[in-house]
Tab-separated table of C-alpha atoms in Angstrom:
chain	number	residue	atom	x	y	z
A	1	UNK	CA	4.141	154.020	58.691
A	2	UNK	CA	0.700	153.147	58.028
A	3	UNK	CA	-1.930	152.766	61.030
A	4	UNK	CA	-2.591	149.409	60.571
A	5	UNK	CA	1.764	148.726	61.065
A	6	UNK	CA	1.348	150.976	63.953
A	7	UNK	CA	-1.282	148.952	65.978
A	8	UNK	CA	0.695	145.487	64.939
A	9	UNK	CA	4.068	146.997	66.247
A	10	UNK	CA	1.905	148.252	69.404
A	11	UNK	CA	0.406	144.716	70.038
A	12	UNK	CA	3.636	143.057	69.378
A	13	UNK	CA	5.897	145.200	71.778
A	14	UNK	CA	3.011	144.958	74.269
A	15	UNK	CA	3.128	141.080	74.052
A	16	UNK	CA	6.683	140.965	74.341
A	17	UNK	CA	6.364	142.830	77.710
A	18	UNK	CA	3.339	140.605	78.872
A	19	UNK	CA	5.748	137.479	78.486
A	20	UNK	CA	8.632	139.330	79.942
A	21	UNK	CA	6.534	140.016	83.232
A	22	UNK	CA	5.337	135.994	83.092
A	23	UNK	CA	8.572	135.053	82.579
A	24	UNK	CA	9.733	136.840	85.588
A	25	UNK	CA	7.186	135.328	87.981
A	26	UNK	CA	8.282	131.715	86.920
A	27	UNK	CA	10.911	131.662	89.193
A	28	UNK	CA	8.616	132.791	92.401
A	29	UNK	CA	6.146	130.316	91.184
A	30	UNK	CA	8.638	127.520	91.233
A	31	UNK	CA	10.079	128.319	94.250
A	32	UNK	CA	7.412	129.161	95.956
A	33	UNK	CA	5.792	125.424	95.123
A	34	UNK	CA	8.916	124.060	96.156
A	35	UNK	CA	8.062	125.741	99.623
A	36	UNK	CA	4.417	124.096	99.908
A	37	UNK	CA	5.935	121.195	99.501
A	38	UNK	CA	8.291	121.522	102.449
A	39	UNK	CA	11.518	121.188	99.697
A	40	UNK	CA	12.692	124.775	99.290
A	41	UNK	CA	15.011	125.078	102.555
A	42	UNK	CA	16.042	122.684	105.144
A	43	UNK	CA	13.770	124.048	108.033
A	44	UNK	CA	10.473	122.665	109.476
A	45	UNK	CA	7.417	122.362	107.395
A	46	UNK	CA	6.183	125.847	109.053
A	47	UNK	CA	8.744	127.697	107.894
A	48	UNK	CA	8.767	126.221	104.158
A	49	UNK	CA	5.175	126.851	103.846
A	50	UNK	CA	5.562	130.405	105.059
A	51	UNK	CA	8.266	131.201	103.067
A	52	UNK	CA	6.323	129.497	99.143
A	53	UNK	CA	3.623	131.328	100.602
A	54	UNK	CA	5.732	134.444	100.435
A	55	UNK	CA	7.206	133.597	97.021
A	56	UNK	CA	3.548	133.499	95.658
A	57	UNK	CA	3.008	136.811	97.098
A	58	UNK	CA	5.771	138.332	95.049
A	59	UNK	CA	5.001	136.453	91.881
A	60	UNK	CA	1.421	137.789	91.997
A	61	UNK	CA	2.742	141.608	91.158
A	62	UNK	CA	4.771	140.274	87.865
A	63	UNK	CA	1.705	137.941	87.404
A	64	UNK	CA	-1.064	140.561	87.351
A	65	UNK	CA	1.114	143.127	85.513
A	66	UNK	CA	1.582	140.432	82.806
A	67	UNK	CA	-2.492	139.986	82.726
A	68	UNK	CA	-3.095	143.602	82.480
A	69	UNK	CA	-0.682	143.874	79.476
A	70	UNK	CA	-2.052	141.227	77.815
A	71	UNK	CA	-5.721	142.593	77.608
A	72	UNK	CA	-4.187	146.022	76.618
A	73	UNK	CA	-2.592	143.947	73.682
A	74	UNK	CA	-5.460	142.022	72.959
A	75	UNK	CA	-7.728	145.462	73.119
A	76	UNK	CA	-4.913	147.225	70.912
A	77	UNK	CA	-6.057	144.587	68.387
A	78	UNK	CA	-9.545	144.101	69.014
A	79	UNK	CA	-9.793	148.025	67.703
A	80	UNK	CA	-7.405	148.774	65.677
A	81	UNK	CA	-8.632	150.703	62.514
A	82	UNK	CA	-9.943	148.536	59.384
């Protein structure tokens, strides 16, 4: 396998894993809206807006991990060999 297959099959298994990690903070991200809004459970405003504010707080590790992957994909490309 040449170098230049090697860096393509890099970027593309690391951008598979970027939206793998964004796809798994959707959910938190939804839900976690649905709290600010007071809509996610039936408790008192306080509660709901402590709980989406929770859900946010667990998105943000998927979230960030999906950012960091992504600029190691886009620097896997940005230098590959010519």
């Amino acid at each position: 396998m040449t170098n230049n297959k090697q860096g393509g099959l890099w970027r593309n298994a690391l951008l598979w894993v970027a939206a793998a990690f964004f796809l798994l903070s959707m959910p938190c991200i939804f839900f976690g809206l649905l709290g600010l809004v007071g809509a996610l459970a039936d408790v008192g405003p306080a509660e709901n807006r402590q709980m989406g504010l929770q859900l946010f707080q667990m998105a943000a590790i998927p979230l960030g991990l999906s950012g960091l992957v992504l600029i190691a994909a886009i620097v896997v490309r940005r230098y590959r060999p010519k």
